[in-house]
């Protein structure tokens, strides 16, 4: 049903495209179709299949790669959250970030539970993924253009207990308001459509609110970690049950590949966004999405 070669390719693909703002779900639909892996293409949008059980490992591996890179951040965030439960106050950047991430996770979590199955069976198909990947170009370009116009208009703000941002239009991550984190969390739900990037749309939401590219990427990756991990853990019974028969060993190999690829990708992108923007990924989405529309139309 699934070879070890396919497992390695899909694991590396997941680990890279989950963090690069080009849609992991879209690529896991498009690449098998382009390579003629028709058994995987049909299984992607099926109600139940061995491939869905296999995808569990991809999610867990990617989440572990993110946790490995950000483990120091998560230790501080968890400690900060625990302190707020005791003191009932939010006083430090870590405490504030903990609540920002928690609040932003809620909309995507609820939407995924309610609509993931429907959206996947309807839209996890090559032509639909191609169209949404092209729409991903619109989202990334729109975010960059809006940020250019509004950066100077976003006021410098002071979060409780932390210094004011250096300048208006380049806000510190810990100055986001809770209602802004809700907006970013809602934006993330669009990534349930194969072709729309989770990291891309959350970065755009952060950029529009005045974050720089590095902080927008950091918040996006931190926000993705519990959601991806929860999605994998939630579906583990599928991998351990009858659907996982014949693919568990391949799933382990793929998870390890996804872990390594996610760690390397995160390390690269955090440095990349210190000086660069979303434009290269927007161009990629347009070119690949457009060519795939011509291929699958």
PDB file of C-alpha atoms in Angstrom:
ATOM      1  CA  UNK A   1       0.000   0.000   0.000  1.00  0.00           C
ATOM      2  CA  UNK A   2       2.846   2.366   0.820  1.00  0.00           C
ATOM      3  CA  UNK A   3       6.538   1.820   0.116  1.00  0.00           C
ATOM      4  CA  UNK A   4       9.391   2.958   2.325  1.00  0.00           C
ATOM      5  CA  UNK A   5      10.574   5.241  -0.474  1.00  0.00           C
ATOM      6  CA  UNK A   6       7.187   6.939  -0.545  1.00  0.00           C
ATOM      7  CA  UNK A   7       7.230   7.190   3.248  1.00  0.00           C
ATOM      8  CA  UNK A   8      10.600   8.974   3.231  1.00  0.00           C
ATOM      9  CA  UNK A   9       9.512  11.421   0.516  1.00  0.00           C
ATOM     10  CA  UNK A  10       6.210  12.206   2.234  1.00  0.00           C
ATOM     11  CA  UNK A  11       7.881  12.630   5.622  1.00  0.00           C
ATOM     12  CA  UNK A  12      10.435  15.090   4.285  1.00  0.00           C
ATOM     13  CA  UNK A  13       7.724  16.874   2.304  1.00  0.00           C
ATOM     14  CA  UNK A  14       5.514  17.257   5.381  1.00  0.00           C
ATOM     15  CA  UNK A  15       8.316  18.485   7.604  1.00  0.00           C
ATOM     16  CA  UNK A  16       9.364  21.151   5.112  1.00  0.00           C
ATOM     17  CA  UNK A  17       6.037  22.384   3.759  1.00  0.00           C
ATOM     18  CA  UNK A  18       4.331  22.531   7.166  1.00  0.00           C
ATOM     19  CA  UNK A  19       6.720  25.341   8.117  1.00  0.00           C
ATOM     20  CA  UNK A  20       7.441  26.905   4.737  1.00  0.00           C
ATOM     21  CA  UNK A  21       4.345  29.005   3.892  1.00  0.00           C
ATOM     22  CA  UNK A  22       3.336  26.876   0.894  1.00  0.00           C
ATOM     23  CA  UNK A  23       0.814  24.420   2.459  1.00  0.00           C
ATOM     24  CA  UNK A  24       1.805  20.939   3.583  1.00  0.00           C
ATOM     25  CA  UNK A  25      -1.690  19.554   3.004  1.00  0.00           C
ATOM     26  CA  UNK A  26      -1.734  20.930  -0.526  1.00  0.00           C
ATOM     27  CA  UNK A  27       1.632  19.364  -1.329  1.00  0.00           C
ATOM     28  CA  UNK A  28       0.703  15.975   0.105  1.00  0.00           C
ATOM     29  CA  UNK A  29      -2.230  16.025  -2.333  1.00  0.00           C
ATOM     30  CA  UNK A  30      -0.370  17.390  -5.358  1.00  0.00           C
ATOM     31  CA  UNK A  31       2.922  15.476  -5.240  1.00  0.00           C
ATOM     32  CA  UNK A  32       1.379  11.963  -5.199  1.00  0.00           C
ATOM     33  CA  UNK A  33      -0.883  13.006  -8.088  1.00  0.00           C
ATOM     34  CA  UNK A  34       2.085  14.328 -10.087  1.00  0.00           C
ATOM     35  CA  UNK A  35       4.108  11.181  -9.402  1.00  0.00           C
ATOM     36  CA  UNK A  36       1.249   8.872 -10.337  1.00  0.00           C
ATOM     37  CA  UNK A  37       0.716   7.452  -6.843  1.00  0.00           C
ATOM     38  CA  UNK A  38      -2.963   7.021  -7.549  1.00  0.00           C
ATOM     39  CA  UNK A  39      -3.640   4.808  -4.532  1.00  0.00           C
ATOM     40  CA  UNK A  40      -2.538   7.663  -2.275  1.00  0.00           C
ATOM     41  CA  UNK A  41      -4.456  10.307  -4.226  1.00  0.00           C
ATOM     42  CA  UNK A  42      -7.737   8.468  -3.775  1.00  0.00           C
ATOM     43  CA  UNK A  43      -7.004   7.639  -0.147  1.00  0.00           C
ATOM     44  CA  UNK A  44      -6.365  11.314   0.714  1.00  0.00           C
ATOM     45  CA  UNK A  45     -10.011  12.341   0.316  1.00  0.00           C
ATOM     46  CA  UNK A  46     -11.564   9.040   1.415  1.00  0.00           C
ATOM     47  CA  UNK A  47     -13.671   8.931   4.569  1.00  0.00           C
ATOM     48  CA  UNK A  48     -11.358   6.291   6.038  1.00  0.00           C
ATOM     49  CA  UNK A  49      -8.150   4.803   4.633  1.00  0.00           C
ATOM     50  CA  UNK A  50      -4.684   3.532   5.469  1.00  0.00           C
ATOM     51  CA  UNK A  51      -3.275   6.865   4.293  1.00  0.00           C
ATOM     52  CA  UNK A  52      -5.182   8.806   6.946  1.00  0.00           C
ATOM     53  CA  UNK A  53      -3.677   6.533   9.584  1.00  0.00           C
ATOM     54  CA  UNK A  54      -0.247   7.122   8.081  1.00  0.00           C
ATOM     55  CA  UNK A  55      -0.711  10.914   8.209  1.00  0.00           C
ATOM     56  CA  UNK A  56      -0.962  10.642  12.013  1.00  0.00           C
ATOM     57  CA  UNK A  57       2.766   9.880  12.130  1.00  0.00           C
ATOM     58  CA  UNK A  58       3.555  12.836   9.873  1.00  0.00           C
ATOM     59  CA  UNK A  59       1.802  15.209  12.270  1.00  0.00           C
ATOM     60  CA  UNK A  60       3.442  13.777  15.378  1.00  0.00           C
ATOM     61  CA  UNK A  61       6.897  13.844  13.771  1.00  0.00           C
ATOM     62  CA  UNK A  62       6.479  17.453  12.662  1.00  0.00           C
ATOM     63  CA  UNK A  63       5.256  18.544  16.086  1.00  0.00           C
ATOM     64  CA  UNK A  64       8.191  16.824  17.785  1.00  0.00           C
ATOM     65  CA  UNK A  65      10.579  18.648  15.448  1.00  0.00           C
ATOM     66  CA  UNK A  66       9.016  21.955  16.459  1.00  0.00           C
ATOM     67  CA  UNK A  67       9.132  21.044  20.143  1.00  0.00           C
ATOM     68  CA  UNK A  68      12.789  20.102  19.824  1.00  0.00           C
ATOM     69  CA  UNK A  69      13.639  23.494  18.344  1.00  0.00           C
ATOM     70  CA  UNK A  70      11.483  25.586  20.695  1.00  0.00           C
ATOM     71  CA  UNK A  71      11.829  23.516  23.875  1.00  0.00           C
ATOM     72  CA  UNK A  72      13.392  26.372  25.869  1.00  0.00           C
ATOM     73  CA  UNK A  73      10.572  28.688  24.792  1.00  0.00           C
ATOM     74  CA  UNK A  74       7.951  26.138  25.780  1.00  0.00           C
ATOM     75  CA  UNK A  75       9.508  25.628  29.219  1.00  0.00           C
ATOM     76  CA  UNK A  76       9.252  29.385  29.856  1.00  0.00           C
ATOM     77  CA  UNK A  77       5.742  29.562  28.388  1.00  0.00           C
ATOM     78  CA  UNK A  78       4.439  26.682  30.498  1.00  0.00           C
ATOM     79  CA  UNK A  79       6.041  28.091  33.640  1.00  0.00           C
ATOM     80  CA  UNK A  80       4.551  31.475  32.843  1.00  0.00           C
ATOM     81  CA  UNK A  81       1.104  29.976  32.384  1.00  0.00           C
ATOM     82  CA  UNK A  82       1.395  28.104  35.684  1.00  0.00           C
ATOM     83  CA  UNK A  83       2.351  31.331  37.476  1.00  0.00           C
ATOM     84  CA  UNK A  84      -0.722  33.128  36.152  1.00  0.00           C
ATOM     85  CA  UNK A  85      -2.935  30.396  37.606  1.00  0.00           C
ATOM     86  CA  UNK A  86      -1.385  31.010  41.012  1.00  0.00           C
ATOM     87  CA  UNK A  87      -1.113  34.811  40.970  1.00  0.00           C
ATOM     88  CA  UNK A  88      -4.116  35.445  38.700  1.00  0.00           C
ATOM     89  CA  UNK A  89      -2.076  38.174  37.036  1.00  0.00           C
ATOM     90  CA  UNK A  90      -0.266  38.505  33.727  1.00  0.00           C
ATOM     91  CA  UNK A  91       2.949  40.386  34.421  1.00  0.00           C
ATOM     92  CA  UNK A  92       5.758  39.055  32.194  1.00  0.00           C
ATOM     93  CA  UNK A  93       6.177  38.546  28.438  1.00  0.00           C
ATOM     94  CA  UNK A  94       6.209  34.748  28.874  1.00  0.00           C
ATOM     95  CA  UNK A  95       2.965  34.837  30.843  1.00  0.00           C
ATOM     96  CA  UNK A  96       1.322  37.000  28.217  1.00  0.00           C
ATOM     97  CA  UNK A  97       2.596  34.828  25.360  1.00  0.00           C
ATOM     98  CA  UNK A  98       1.192  31.726  27.058  1.00  0.00           C
ATOM     99  CA  UNK A  99      -2.302  33.213  27.075  1.00  0.00           C
ATOM    100  CA  UNK A 100      -1.964  34.627  23.554  1.00  0.00           C
ATOM    101  CA  UNK A 101      -1.131  31.161  22.241  1.00  0.00           C
ATOM    102  CA  UNK A 102      -3.877  29.502  24.261  1.00  0.00           C
ATOM    103  CA  UNK A 103      -6.538  31.919  23.055  1.00  0.00           C
ATOM    104  CA  UNK A 104      -5.386  31.723  19.421  1.00  0.00           C
ATOM    105  CA  UNK A 105      -5.510  27.913  19.525  1.00  0.00           C
ATOM    106  CA  UNK A 106      -9.213  27.755  20.398  1.00  0.00           C
ATOM    107  CA  UNK A 107     -10.790  28.836  17.058  1.00  0.00           C
ATOM    108  CA  UNK A 108      -8.684  26.466  14.944  1.00  0.00           C
ATOM    109  CA  UNK A 109      -9.193  23.591  17.381  1.00  0.00           C
ATOM    110  CA  UNK A 110     -12.964  23.924  17.396  1.00  0.00           C
ATOM    111  CA  UNK A 111     -13.161  24.375  13.618  1.00  0.00           C
ATOM    112  CA  UNK A 112     -10.919  21.379  12.984  1.00  0.00           C
ATOM    113  CA  UNK A 113     -13.086  19.122  15.137  1.00  0.00           C
ATOM    114  CA  UNK A 114     -16.247  20.334  13.416  1.00  0.00           C
ATOM    115  CA  UNK A 115     -15.203  20.664   9.773  1.00  0.00           C
ATOM    116  CA  UNK A 116     -11.889  18.877   9.105  1.00  0.00           C
ATOM    117  CA  UNK A 117     -13.550  15.686   7.849  1.00  0.00           C
ATOM    118  CA  UNK A 118     -15.960  17.508   5.536  1.00  0.00           C
ATOM    119  CA  UNK A 119     -13.350  19.871   4.101  1.00  0.00           C
ATOM    120  CA  UNK A 120     -10.836  17.087   3.537  1.00  0.00           C
ATOM    121  CA  UNK A 121     -13.230  14.777   1.715  1.00  0.00           C
ATOM    122  CA  UNK A 122     -14.483  17.634  -0.469  1.00  0.00           C
ATOM    123  CA  UNK A 123     -11.305  19.586  -1.215  1.00  0.00           C
ATOM    124  CA  UNK A 124      -8.280  17.303  -0.693  1.00  0.00           C
ATOM    125  CA  UNK A 125      -8.137  16.685  -4.436  1.00  0.00           C
ATOM    126  CA  UNK A 126      -5.488  17.757  -6.970  1.00  0.00           C
ATOM    127  CA  UNK A 127      -7.450  20.438  -8.845  1.00  0.00           C
ATOM    128  CA  UNK A 128      -8.917  21.974  -5.691  1.00  0.00           C
ATOM    129  CA  UNK A 129      -5.483  21.964  -4.014  1.00  0.00           C
ATOM    130  CA  UNK A 130      -4.005  23.683  -7.081  1.00  0.00           C
ATOM    131  CA  UNK A 131      -6.628  26.424  -6.948  1.00  0.00           C
ATOM    132  CA  UNK A 132      -6.164  26.987  -3.218  1.00  0.00           C
ATOM    133  CA  UNK A 133      -2.377  27.065  -3.633  1.00  0.00           C
ATOM    134  CA  UNK A 134      -2.887  29.910  -6.116  1.00  0.00           C
ATOM    135  CA  UNK A 135      -5.150  31.602  -3.562  1.00  0.00           C
ATOM    136  CA  UNK A 136      -2.283  31.176  -1.091  1.00  0.00           C
ATOM    137  CA  UNK A 137      -0.289  33.480  -3.409  1.00  0.00           C
ATOM    138  CA  UNK A 138      -3.029  36.102  -3.083  1.00  0.00           C
ATOM    139  CA  UNK A 139      -2.943  35.810   0.724  1.00  0.00           C
ATOM    140  CA  UNK A 140       0.837  36.169   0.972  1.00  0.00           C
ATOM    141  CA  UNK A 141       1.051  39.059  -1.482  1.00  0.00           C
ATOM    142  CA  UNK A 142      -1.921  40.780   0.126  1.00  0.00           C
ATOM    143  CA  UNK A 143      -0.326  40.488   3.556  1.00  0.00           C
ATOM    144  CA  UNK A 144       2.929  42.033   2.392  1.00  0.00           C
ATOM    145  CA  UNK A 145       1.165  44.905   0.614  1.00  0.00           C
ATOM    146  CA  UNK A 146      -1.153  45.649   3.537  1.00  0.00           C
ATOM    147  CA  UNK A 147       1.754  45.653   5.973  1.00  0.00           C
ATOM    148  CA  UNK A 148       3.639  48.160   3.843  1.00  0.00           C
ATOM    149  CA  UNK A 149       0.670  50.518   3.881  1.00  0.00           C
ATOM    150  CA  UNK A 150      -0.295  50.138   7.521  1.00  0.00           C
ATOM    151  CA  UNK A 151       3.058  49.646   9.273  1.00  0.00           C
ATOM    152  CA  UNK A 152       3.525  53.307  10.054  1.00  0.00           C
ATOM    153  CA  UNK A 153      -0.084  53.604  11.210  1.00  0.00           C
ATOM    154  CA  UNK A 154       0.117  50.812  13.817  1.00  0.00           C
ATOM    155  CA  UNK A 155       0.772  52.579  17.122  1.00  0.00           C
ATOM    156  CA  UNK A 156       3.460  51.560  19.558  1.00  0.00           C
ATOM    157  CA  UNK A 157       1.835  49.775  22.482  1.00  0.00           C
ATOM    158  CA  UNK A 158       2.915  48.766  25.918  1.00  0.00           C
ATOM    159  CA  UNK A 159       2.025  45.366  27.299  1.00  0.00           C
ATOM    160  CA  UNK A 160       1.682  45.067  31.090  1.00  0.00           C
ATOM    161  CA  UNK A 161       5.081  44.787  32.705  1.00  0.00           C
ATOM    162  CA  UNK A 162       7.160  45.021  29.504  1.00  0.00           C
ATOM    163  CA  UNK A 163       8.932  47.892  27.733  1.00  0.00           C
ATOM    164  CA  UNK A 164       7.211  49.705  24.888  1.00  0.00           C
ATOM    165  CA  UNK A 165       7.997  48.556  21.337  1.00  0.00           C
ATOM    166  CA  UNK A 166      11.031  50.115  19.684  1.00  0.00           C
ATOM    167  CA  UNK A 167       8.962  51.833  17.002  1.00  0.00           C
ATOM    168  CA  UNK A 168       5.444  51.995  15.673  1.00  0.00           C
ATOM    169  CA  UNK A 169       4.860  49.478  12.923  1.00  0.00           C
ATOM    170  CA  UNK A 170       7.399  47.025  14.358  1.00  0.00           C
ATOM    171  CA  UNK A 171       5.671  45.727  17.437  1.00  0.00           C
ATOM    172  CA  UNK A 172       7.004  43.290  19.968  1.00  0.00           C
ATOM    173  CA  UNK A 173       5.297  39.912  19.973  1.00  0.00           C
ATOM    174  CA  UNK A 174       4.299  40.276  23.623  1.00  0.00           C
ATOM    175  CA  UNK A 175       2.367  43.484  22.909  1.00  0.00           C
ATOM    176  CA  UNK A 176      -0.349  41.708  20.940  1.00  0.00           C
ATOM    177  CA  UNK A 177      -3.769  42.117  22.478  1.00  0.00           C
ATOM    178  CA  UNK A 178      -5.896  39.075  23.229  1.00  0.00           C
ATOM    179  CA  UNK A 179      -8.502  40.058  20.656  1.00  0.00           C
ATOM    180  CA  UNK A 180      -5.724  40.172  18.053  1.00  0.00           C
ATOM    181  CA  UNK A 181      -4.662  36.642  18.946  1.00  0.00           C
ATOM    182  CA  UNK A 182      -8.271  35.543  18.374  1.00  0.00           C
ATOM    183  CA  UNK A 183      -8.124  37.042  14.879  1.00  0.00           C
ATOM    184  CA  UNK A 184      -4.868  35.199  14.150  1.00  0.00           C
ATOM    185  CA  UNK A 185      -6.410  31.974  15.446  1.00  0.00           C
ATOM    186  CA  UNK A 186      -9.463  32.424  13.227  1.00  0.00           C
ATOM    187  CA  UNK A 187      -7.206  33.091  10.224  1.00  0.00           C
ATOM    188  CA  UNK A 188      -5.460  29.789  10.907  1.00  0.00           C
ATOM    189  CA  UNK A 189      -8.670  27.850  10.266  1.00  0.00           C
ATOM    190  CA  UNK A 190      -8.322  28.571   6.527  1.00  0.00           C
ATOM    191  CA  UNK A 191      -5.424  26.101   6.484  1.00  0.00           C
ATOM    192  CA  UNK A 192      -7.969  23.271   6.672  1.00  0.00           C
ATOM    193  CA  UNK A 193      -8.297  23.853   2.915  1.00  0.00           C
ATOM    194  CA  UNK A 194      -5.588  21.933   1.047  1.00  0.00           C
ATOM    195  CA  UNK A 195      -3.391  24.559  -0.595  1.00  0.00           C
ATOM    196  CA  UNK A 196      -3.748  27.346   1.983  1.00  0.00           C
ATOM    197  CA  UNK A 197      -0.682  27.498   4.228  1.00  0.00           C
ATOM    198  CA  UNK A 198      -1.156  27.474   7.987  1.00  0.00           C
ATOM    199  CA  UNK A 199       2.153  29.212   8.633  1.00  0.00           C
ATOM    200  CA  UNK A 200       1.571  31.618   5.752  1.00  0.00           C
ATOM    201  CA  UNK A 201      -1.847  32.863   6.785  1.00  0.00           C
ATOM    202  CA  UNK A 202      -0.933  33.201  10.464  1.00  0.00           C
ATOM    203  CA  UNK A 203       2.216  35.098   9.523  1.00  0.00           C
ATOM    204  CA  UNK A 204       0.152  37.419   7.336  1.00  0.00           C
ATOM    205  CA  UNK A 205      -2.251  38.027  10.218  1.00  0.00           C
ATOM    206  CA  UNK A 206       0.691  38.907  12.461  1.00  0.00           C
ATOM    207  CA  UNK A 207       2.303  41.164   9.858  1.00  0.00           C
ATOM    208  CA  UNK A 208      -0.929  43.084   9.361  1.00  0.00           C
ATOM    209  CA  UNK A 209      -1.023  43.756  13.112  1.00  0.00           C
ATOM    210  CA  UNK A 210       2.468  45.289  12.981  1.00  0.00           C
ATOM    211  CA  UNK A 211       4.767  42.384  13.871  1.00  0.00           C
ATOM    212  CA  UNK A 212       8.015  42.035  11.969  1.00  0.00           C
ATOM    213  CA  UNK A 213       8.614  38.914   9.888  1.00  0.00           C
ATOM    214  CA  UNK A 214      10.730  37.135  12.492  1.00  0.00           C
ATOM    215  CA  UNK A 215       8.216  37.570  15.316  1.00  0.00           C
ATOM    216  CA  UNK A 216       5.310  36.732  13.009  1.00  0.00           C
ATOM    217  CA  UNK A 217       7.084  33.493  12.046  1.00  0.00           C
ATOM    218  CA  UNK A 218       7.946  32.645  15.656  1.00  0.00           C
ATOM    219  CA  UNK A 219       4.356  33.136  16.800  1.00  0.00           C
ATOM    220  CA  UNK A 220       3.109  31.102  13.827  1.00  0.00           C
ATOM    221  CA  UNK A 221       5.420  28.179  14.601  1.00  0.00           C
ATOM    222  CA  UNK A 222       4.667  28.228  18.326  1.00  0.00           C
ATOM    223  CA  UNK A 223       0.942  28.364  17.575  1.00  0.00           C
ATOM    224  CA  UNK A 224       1.181  25.438  15.153  1.00  0.00           C
ATOM    225  CA  UNK A 225       2.968  23.144  17.607  1.00  0.00           C
ATOM    226  CA  UNK A 226       0.086  22.194  19.965  1.00  0.00           C
ATOM    227  CA  UNK A 227      -2.418  22.004  17.102  1.00  0.00           C
ATOM    228  CA  UNK A 228      -0.308  19.701  14.943  1.00  0.00           C
ATOM    229  CA  UNK A 229       0.582  17.540  17.937  1.00  0.00           C
ATOM    230  CA  UNK A 230      -3.045  17.362  19.080  1.00  0.00           C
ATOM    231  CA  UNK A 231      -4.181  16.424  15.566  1.00  0.00           C
ATOM    232  CA  UNK A 232      -1.703  13.553  15.547  1.00  0.00           C
ATOM    233  CA  UNK A 233      -2.504  12.297  19.043  1.00  0.00           C
ATOM    234  CA  UNK A 234      -6.255  12.551  18.393  1.00  0.00           C
ATOM    235  CA  UNK A 235      -5.912  10.212  15.402  1.00  0.00           C
ATOM    236  CA  UNK A 236      -3.443   7.734  16.939  1.00  0.00           C
ATOM    237  CA  UNK A 237      -6.224   5.125  17.394  1.00  0.00           C
ATOM    238  CA  UNK A 238      -6.497   5.042  13.582  1.00  0.00           C
ATOM    239  CA  UNK A 239      -2.819   4.125  13.272  1.00  0.00           C
ATOM    240  CA  UNK A 240      -3.050   1.517  16.037  1.00  0.00           C
ATOM    241  CA  UNK A 241      -6.294   0.066  14.689  1.00  0.00           C
ATOM    242  CA  UNK A 242      -7.113  -1.887  11.514  1.00  0.00           C
ATOM    243  CA  UNK A 243      -6.443   1.140   9.276  1.00  0.00           C
ATOM    244  CA  UNK A 244      -2.802   1.077  10.349  1.00  0.00           C
ATOM    245  CA  UNK A 245      -2.216  -2.520   9.292  1.00  0.00           C
ATOM    246  CA  UNK A 246       0.629  -2.663   6.792  1.00  0.00           C
ATOM    247  CA  UNK A 247       1.801   0.951   7.220  1.00  0.00           C
ATOM    248  CA  UNK A 248       2.992   1.246  10.821  1.00  0.00           C
ATOM    249  CA  UNK A 249       6.663   0.610  10.053  1.00  0.00           C
ATOM    250  CA  UNK A 250       6.535   3.029   7.126  1.00  0.00           C
ATOM    251  CA  UNK A 251       4.791   5.544   9.385  1.00  0.00           C
ATOM    252  CA  UNK A 252       7.655   5.380  11.901  1.00  0.00           C
ATOM    253  CA  UNK A 253      10.224   5.998   9.173  1.00  0.00           C
ATOM    254  CA  UNK A 254       8.161   8.872   7.810  1.00  0.00           C
ATOM    255  CA  UNK A 255       7.714  10.422  11.265  1.00  0.00           C
ATOM    256  CA  UNK A 256      11.479  10.461  11.812  1.00  0.00           C
ATOM    257  CA  UNK A 257      11.969  12.136   8.427  1.00  0.00           C
ATOM    258  CA  UNK A 258       9.280  14.707   9.247  1.00  0.00           C
ATOM    259  CA  UNK A 259      10.917  15.413  12.619  1.00  0.00           C
ATOM    260  CA  UNK A 260      14.325  16.106  11.077  1.00  0.00           C
ATOM    261  CA  UNK A 261      12.872  18.132   8.209  1.00  0.00           C
ATOM    262  CA  UNK A 262      10.706  20.234  10.556  1.00  0.00           C
ATOM    263  CA  UNK A 263      13.639  21.010  12.845  1.00  0.00           C
ATOM    264  CA  UNK A 264      15.935  22.016   9.975  1.00  0.00           C
ATOM    265  CA  UNK A 265      13.181  24.030   8.275  1.00  0.00           C
ATOM    266  CA  UNK A 266      12.350  25.936  11.458  1.00  0.00           C
ATOM    267  CA  UNK A 267      16.002  26.732  12.086  1.00  0.00           C
ATOM    268  CA  UNK A 268      16.389  27.998   8.525  1.00  0.00           C
ATOM    269  CA  UNK A 269      13.190  30.051   8.443  1.00  0.00           C
ATOM    270  CA  UNK A 270      13.748  31.836  11.750  1.00  0.00           C
ATOM    271  CA  UNK A 271      17.039  33.147  10.347  1.00  0.00           C
ATOM    272  CA  UNK A 272      15.523  33.755   6.894  1.00  0.00           C
ATOM    273  CA  UNK A 273      12.767  35.998   8.218  1.00  0.00           C
ATOM    274  CA  UNK A 274      15.207  38.148  10.162  1.00  0.00           C
ATOM    275  CA  UNK A 275      15.987  39.935   6.903  1.00  0.00           C
ATOM    276  CA  UNK A 276      13.555  38.663   4.261  1.00  0.00           C
ATOM    277  CA  UNK A 277       9.863  38.494   3.483  1.00  0.00           C
ATOM    278  CA  UNK A 278       7.105  36.224   2.142  1.00  0.00           C
ATOM    279  CA  UNK A 279       7.594  37.258  -1.480  1.00  0.00           C
ATOM    280  CA  UNK A 280       9.634  34.179  -2.617  1.00  0.00           C
ATOM    281  CA  UNK A 281       6.950  31.847  -1.238  1.00  0.00           C
ATOM    282  CA  UNK A 282       4.194  33.902  -2.867  1.00  0.00           C
ATOM    283  CA  UNK A 283       5.888  33.564  -6.260  1.00  0.00           C
ATOM    284  CA  UNK A 284       6.334  29.827  -5.702  1.00  0.00           C
ATOM    285  CA  UNK A 285       2.650  29.418  -4.833  1.00  0.00           C
ATOM    286  CA  UNK A 286       1.591  31.269  -7.982  1.00  0.00           C
ATOM    287  CA  UNK A 287       3.883  29.352 -10.329  1.00  0.00           C
ATOM    288  CA  UNK A 288       3.286  25.874  -8.911  1.00  0.00           C
ATOM    289  CA  UNK A 289      -0.422  26.452  -8.325  1.00  0.00           C
ATOM    290  CA  UNK A 290      -0.922  27.807 -11.834  1.00  0.00           C
ATOM    291  CA  UNK A 291       0.993  24.960 -13.489  1.00  0.00           C
ATOM    292  CA  UNK A 292      -0.923  22.372 -11.471  1.00  0.00           C
ATOM    293  CA  UNK A 293      -4.248  23.948 -12.453  1.00  0.00           C
ATOM    294  CA  UNK A 294      -3.245  23.494 -16.092  1.00  0.00           C
ATOM    295  CA  UNK A 295      -2.166  19.905 -15.351  1.00  0.00           C
ATOM    296  CA  UNK A 296      -5.281  18.781 -13.499  1.00  0.00           C
ATOM    297  CA  UNK A 297      -7.998  20.910 -15.114  1.00  0.00           C
TER     298      UNK A 297
END
